[in-house]
GROMACS .gro file of N, CA and C in nm:
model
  264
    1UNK      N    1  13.533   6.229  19.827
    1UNK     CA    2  13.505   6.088  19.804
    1UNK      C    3  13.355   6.060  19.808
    2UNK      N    4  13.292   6.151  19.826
    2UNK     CA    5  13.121   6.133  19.880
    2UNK      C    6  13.063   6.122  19.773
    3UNK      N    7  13.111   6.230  19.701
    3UNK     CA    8  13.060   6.315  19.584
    3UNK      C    9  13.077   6.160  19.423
    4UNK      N   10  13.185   6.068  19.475
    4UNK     CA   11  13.211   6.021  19.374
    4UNK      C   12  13.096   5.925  19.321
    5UNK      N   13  13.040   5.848  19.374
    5UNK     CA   14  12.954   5.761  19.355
    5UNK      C   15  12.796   5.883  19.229
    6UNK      N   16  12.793   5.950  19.280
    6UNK     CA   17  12.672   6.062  19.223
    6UNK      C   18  12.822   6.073  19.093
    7UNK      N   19  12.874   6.154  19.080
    7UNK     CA   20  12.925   6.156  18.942
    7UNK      C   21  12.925   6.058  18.870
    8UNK      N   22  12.967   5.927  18.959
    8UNK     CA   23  12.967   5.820  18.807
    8UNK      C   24  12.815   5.772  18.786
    9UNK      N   25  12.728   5.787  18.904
    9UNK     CA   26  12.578   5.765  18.823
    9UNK      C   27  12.550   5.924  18.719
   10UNK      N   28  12.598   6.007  18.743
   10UNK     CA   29  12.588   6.100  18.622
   10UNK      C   30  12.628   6.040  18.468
   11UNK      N   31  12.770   6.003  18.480
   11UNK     CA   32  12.807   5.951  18.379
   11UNK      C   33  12.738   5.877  18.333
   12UNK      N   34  12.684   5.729  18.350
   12UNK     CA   35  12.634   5.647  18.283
   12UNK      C   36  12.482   5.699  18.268
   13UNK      N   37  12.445   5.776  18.331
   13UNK     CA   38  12.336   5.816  18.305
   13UNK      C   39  12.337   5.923  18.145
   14UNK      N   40  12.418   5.985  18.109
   14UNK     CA   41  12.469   6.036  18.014
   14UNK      C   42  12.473   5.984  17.891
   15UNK      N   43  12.562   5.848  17.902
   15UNK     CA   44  12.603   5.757  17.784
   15UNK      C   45  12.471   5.662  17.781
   16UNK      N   46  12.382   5.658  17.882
   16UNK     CA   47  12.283   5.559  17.839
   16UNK      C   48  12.157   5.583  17.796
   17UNK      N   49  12.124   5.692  17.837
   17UNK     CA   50  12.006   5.785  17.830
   17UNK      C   51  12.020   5.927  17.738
   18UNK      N   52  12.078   5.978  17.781
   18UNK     CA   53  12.045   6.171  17.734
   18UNK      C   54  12.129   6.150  17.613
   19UNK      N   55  12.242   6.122  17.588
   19UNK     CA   56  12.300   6.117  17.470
   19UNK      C   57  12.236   6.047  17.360
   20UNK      N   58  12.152   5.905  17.380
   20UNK     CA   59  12.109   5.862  17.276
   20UNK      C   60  11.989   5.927  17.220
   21UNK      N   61  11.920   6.001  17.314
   21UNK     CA   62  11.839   6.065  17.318
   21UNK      C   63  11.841   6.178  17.221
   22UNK      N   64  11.915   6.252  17.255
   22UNK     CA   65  11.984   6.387  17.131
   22UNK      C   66  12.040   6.322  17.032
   23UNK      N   67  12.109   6.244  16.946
   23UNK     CA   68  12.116   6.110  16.866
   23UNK      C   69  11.997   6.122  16.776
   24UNK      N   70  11.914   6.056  16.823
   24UNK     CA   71  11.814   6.085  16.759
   24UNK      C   72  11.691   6.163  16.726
   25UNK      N   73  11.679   6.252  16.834
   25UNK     CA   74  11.625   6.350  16.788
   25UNK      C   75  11.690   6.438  16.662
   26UNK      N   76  11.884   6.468  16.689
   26UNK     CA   77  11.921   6.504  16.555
   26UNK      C   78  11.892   6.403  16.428
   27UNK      N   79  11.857   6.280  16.430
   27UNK     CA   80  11.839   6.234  16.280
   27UNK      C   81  11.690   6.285  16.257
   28UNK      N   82  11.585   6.263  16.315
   28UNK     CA   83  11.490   6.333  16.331
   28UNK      C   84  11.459   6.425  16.247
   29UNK      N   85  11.550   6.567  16.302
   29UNK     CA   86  11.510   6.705  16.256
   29UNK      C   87  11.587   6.674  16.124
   30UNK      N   88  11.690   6.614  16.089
   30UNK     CA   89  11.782   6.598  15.929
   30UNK      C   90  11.675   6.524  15.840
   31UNK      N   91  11.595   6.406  15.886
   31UNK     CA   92  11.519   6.362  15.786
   31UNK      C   93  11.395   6.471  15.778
   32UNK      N   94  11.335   6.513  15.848
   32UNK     CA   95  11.229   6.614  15.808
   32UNK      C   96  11.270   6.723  15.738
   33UNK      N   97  11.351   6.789  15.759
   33UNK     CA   98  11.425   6.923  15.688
   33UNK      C   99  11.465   6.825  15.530
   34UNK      N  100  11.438   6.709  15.519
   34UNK     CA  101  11.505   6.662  15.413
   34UNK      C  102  11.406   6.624  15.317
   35UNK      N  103  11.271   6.637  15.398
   35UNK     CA  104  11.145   6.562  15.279
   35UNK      C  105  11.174   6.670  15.179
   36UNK      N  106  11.057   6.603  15.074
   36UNK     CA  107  11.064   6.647  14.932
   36UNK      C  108  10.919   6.618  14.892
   37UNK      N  109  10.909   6.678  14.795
   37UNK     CA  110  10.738   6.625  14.711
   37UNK      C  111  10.754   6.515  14.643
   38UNK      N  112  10.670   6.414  14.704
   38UNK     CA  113  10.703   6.262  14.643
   38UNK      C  114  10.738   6.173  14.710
   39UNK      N  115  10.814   6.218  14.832
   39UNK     CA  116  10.875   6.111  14.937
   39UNK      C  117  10.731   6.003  14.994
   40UNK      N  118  10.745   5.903  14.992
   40UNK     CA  119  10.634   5.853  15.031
   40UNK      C  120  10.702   5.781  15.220
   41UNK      N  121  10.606   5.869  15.306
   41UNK     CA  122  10.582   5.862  15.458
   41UNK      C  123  10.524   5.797  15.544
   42UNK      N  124  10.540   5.768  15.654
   42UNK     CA  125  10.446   5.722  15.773
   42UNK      C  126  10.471   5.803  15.876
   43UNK      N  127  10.319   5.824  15.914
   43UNK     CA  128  10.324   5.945  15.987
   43UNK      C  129  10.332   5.879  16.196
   44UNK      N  130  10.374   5.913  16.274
   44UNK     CA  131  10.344   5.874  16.419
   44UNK      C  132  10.245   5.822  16.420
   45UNK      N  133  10.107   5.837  16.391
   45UNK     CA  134   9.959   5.796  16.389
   45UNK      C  135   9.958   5.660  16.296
   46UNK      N  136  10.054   5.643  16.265
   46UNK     CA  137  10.053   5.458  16.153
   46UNK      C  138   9.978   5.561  16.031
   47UNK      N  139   9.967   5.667  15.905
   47UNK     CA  140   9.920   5.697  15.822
   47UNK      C  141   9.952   5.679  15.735
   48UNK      N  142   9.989   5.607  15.577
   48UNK     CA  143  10.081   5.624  15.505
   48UNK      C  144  10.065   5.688  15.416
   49UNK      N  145  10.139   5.765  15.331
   49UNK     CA  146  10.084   5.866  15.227
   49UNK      C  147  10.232   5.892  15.131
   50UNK      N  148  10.167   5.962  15.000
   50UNK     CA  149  10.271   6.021  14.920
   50UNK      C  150  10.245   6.188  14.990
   51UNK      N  151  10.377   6.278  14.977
   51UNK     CA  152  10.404   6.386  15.006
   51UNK      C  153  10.340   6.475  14.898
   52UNK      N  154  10.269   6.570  14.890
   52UNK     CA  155  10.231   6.674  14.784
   52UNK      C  156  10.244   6.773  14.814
   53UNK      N  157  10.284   6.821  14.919
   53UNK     CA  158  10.332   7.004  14.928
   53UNK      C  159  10.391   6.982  15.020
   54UNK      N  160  10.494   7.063  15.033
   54UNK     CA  161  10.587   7.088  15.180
   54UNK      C  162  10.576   7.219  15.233
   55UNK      N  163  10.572   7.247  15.316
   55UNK     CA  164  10.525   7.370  15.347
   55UNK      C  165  10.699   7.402  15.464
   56UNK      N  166  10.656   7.508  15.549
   56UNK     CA  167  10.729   7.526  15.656
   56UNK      C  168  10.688   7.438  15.737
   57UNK      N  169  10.623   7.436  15.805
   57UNK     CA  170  10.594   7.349  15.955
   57UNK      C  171  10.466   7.196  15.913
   58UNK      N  172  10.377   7.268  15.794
   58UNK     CA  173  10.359   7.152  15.747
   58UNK      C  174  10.330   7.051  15.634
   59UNK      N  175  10.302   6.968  15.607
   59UNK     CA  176  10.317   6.886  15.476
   59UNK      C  177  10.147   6.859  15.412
   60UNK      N  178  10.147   6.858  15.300
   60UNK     CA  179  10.008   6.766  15.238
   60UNK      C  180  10.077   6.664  15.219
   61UNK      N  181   9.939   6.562  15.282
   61UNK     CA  182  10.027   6.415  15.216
   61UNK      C  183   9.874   6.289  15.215
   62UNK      N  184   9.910   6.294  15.047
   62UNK     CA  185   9.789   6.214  14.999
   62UNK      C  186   9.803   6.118  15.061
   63UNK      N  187   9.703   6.039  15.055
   63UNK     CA  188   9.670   5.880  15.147
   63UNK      C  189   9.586   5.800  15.035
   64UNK      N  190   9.491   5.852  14.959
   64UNK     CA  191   9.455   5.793  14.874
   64UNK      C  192   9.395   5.896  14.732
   65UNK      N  193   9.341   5.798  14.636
   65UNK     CA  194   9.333   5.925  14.491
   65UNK      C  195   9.202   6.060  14.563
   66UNK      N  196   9.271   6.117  14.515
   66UNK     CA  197   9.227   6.333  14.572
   66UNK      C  198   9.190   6.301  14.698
   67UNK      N  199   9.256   6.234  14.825
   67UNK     CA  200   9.229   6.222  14.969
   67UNK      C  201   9.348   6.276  15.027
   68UNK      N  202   9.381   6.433  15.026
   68UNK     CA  203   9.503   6.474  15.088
   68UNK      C  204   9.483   6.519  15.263
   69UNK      N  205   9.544   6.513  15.362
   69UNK     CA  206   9.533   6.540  15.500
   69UNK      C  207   9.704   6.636  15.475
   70UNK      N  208   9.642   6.754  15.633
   70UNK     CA  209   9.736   6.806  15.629
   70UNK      C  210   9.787   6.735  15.816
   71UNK      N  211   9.921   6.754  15.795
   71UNK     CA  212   9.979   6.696  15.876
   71UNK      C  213  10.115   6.838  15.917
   72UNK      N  214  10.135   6.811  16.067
   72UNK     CA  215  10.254   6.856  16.081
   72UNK      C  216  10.399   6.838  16.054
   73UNK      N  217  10.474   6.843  16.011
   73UNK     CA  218  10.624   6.784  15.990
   73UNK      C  219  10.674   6.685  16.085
   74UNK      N  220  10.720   6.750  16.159
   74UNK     CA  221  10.729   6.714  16.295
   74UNK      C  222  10.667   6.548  16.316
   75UNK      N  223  10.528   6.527  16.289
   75UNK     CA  224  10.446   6.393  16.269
   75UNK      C  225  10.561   6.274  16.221
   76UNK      N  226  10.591   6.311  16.089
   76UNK     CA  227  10.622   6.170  16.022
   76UNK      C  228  10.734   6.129  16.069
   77UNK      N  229  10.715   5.982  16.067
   77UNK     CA  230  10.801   5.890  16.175
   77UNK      C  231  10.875   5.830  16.077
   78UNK      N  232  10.891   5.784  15.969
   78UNK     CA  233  10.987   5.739  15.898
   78UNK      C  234  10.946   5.809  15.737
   79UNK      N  235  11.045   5.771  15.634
   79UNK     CA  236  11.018   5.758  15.504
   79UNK      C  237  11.054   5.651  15.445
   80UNK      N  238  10.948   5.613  15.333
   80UNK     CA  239  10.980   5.451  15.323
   80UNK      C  240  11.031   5.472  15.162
   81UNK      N  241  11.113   5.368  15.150
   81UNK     CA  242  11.134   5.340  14.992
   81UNK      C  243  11.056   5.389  14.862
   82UNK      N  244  11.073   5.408  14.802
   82UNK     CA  245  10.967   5.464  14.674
   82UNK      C  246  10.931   5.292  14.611
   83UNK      N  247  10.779   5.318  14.586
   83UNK     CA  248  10.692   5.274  14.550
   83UNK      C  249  10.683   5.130  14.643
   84UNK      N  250  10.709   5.201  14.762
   84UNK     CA  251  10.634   5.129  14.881
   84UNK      C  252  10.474   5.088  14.916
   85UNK      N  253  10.442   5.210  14.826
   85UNK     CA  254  10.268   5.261  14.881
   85UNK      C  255  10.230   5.154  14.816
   86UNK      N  256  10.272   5.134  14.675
   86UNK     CA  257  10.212   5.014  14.574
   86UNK      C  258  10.142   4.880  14.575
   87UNK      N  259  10.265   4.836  14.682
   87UNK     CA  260  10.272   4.720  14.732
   87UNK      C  261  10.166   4.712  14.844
   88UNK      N  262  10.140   4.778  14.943
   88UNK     CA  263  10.067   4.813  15.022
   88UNK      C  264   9.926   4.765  15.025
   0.00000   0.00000   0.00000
């Protein structure tokens, strides 16, 4: 009976924390494994850019005309709509 109070703070600690946690880290690794040349990005650092090479671990990704930065994969925090940058 001692023990019970610590298990159910395990539990909710589970469903409220660590699970959502792995959640999204798996969408995470699915959208990066998913870029493409062209996807237009924002990187963790607020950067926005079109994609021009994909590499293994990391990406070129123009920001402005012949202004390419290399970036890690891992970095980009979302992908936005095509011809997002435009508007911009």
């Amino acid at each position: 009976m001692g023990m019970l109070p610590l298990v159910l703070m395990f539990i909710v600690l589970w469903f409220l924390m660590i699970r959502p946690q792995m959640k999204r880290a798996k969408e995470h690794k699915a959208l990066v494994s998913a870029l493409a040349k062209g996807d237009e990005v924002v990187t963790q650092g607020g950067i926005a850019g079109r994609v021009t090479q994909v590499g293994e671990s990391f990406l070129r990704i123009e920001v402005a005309d012949n202004v390419n930065i290399l970036v890690q994969s891992q970095a980009v925090a979302t992908v936005l709509p095509k011809g997002t940058l435009k508007t911009l």
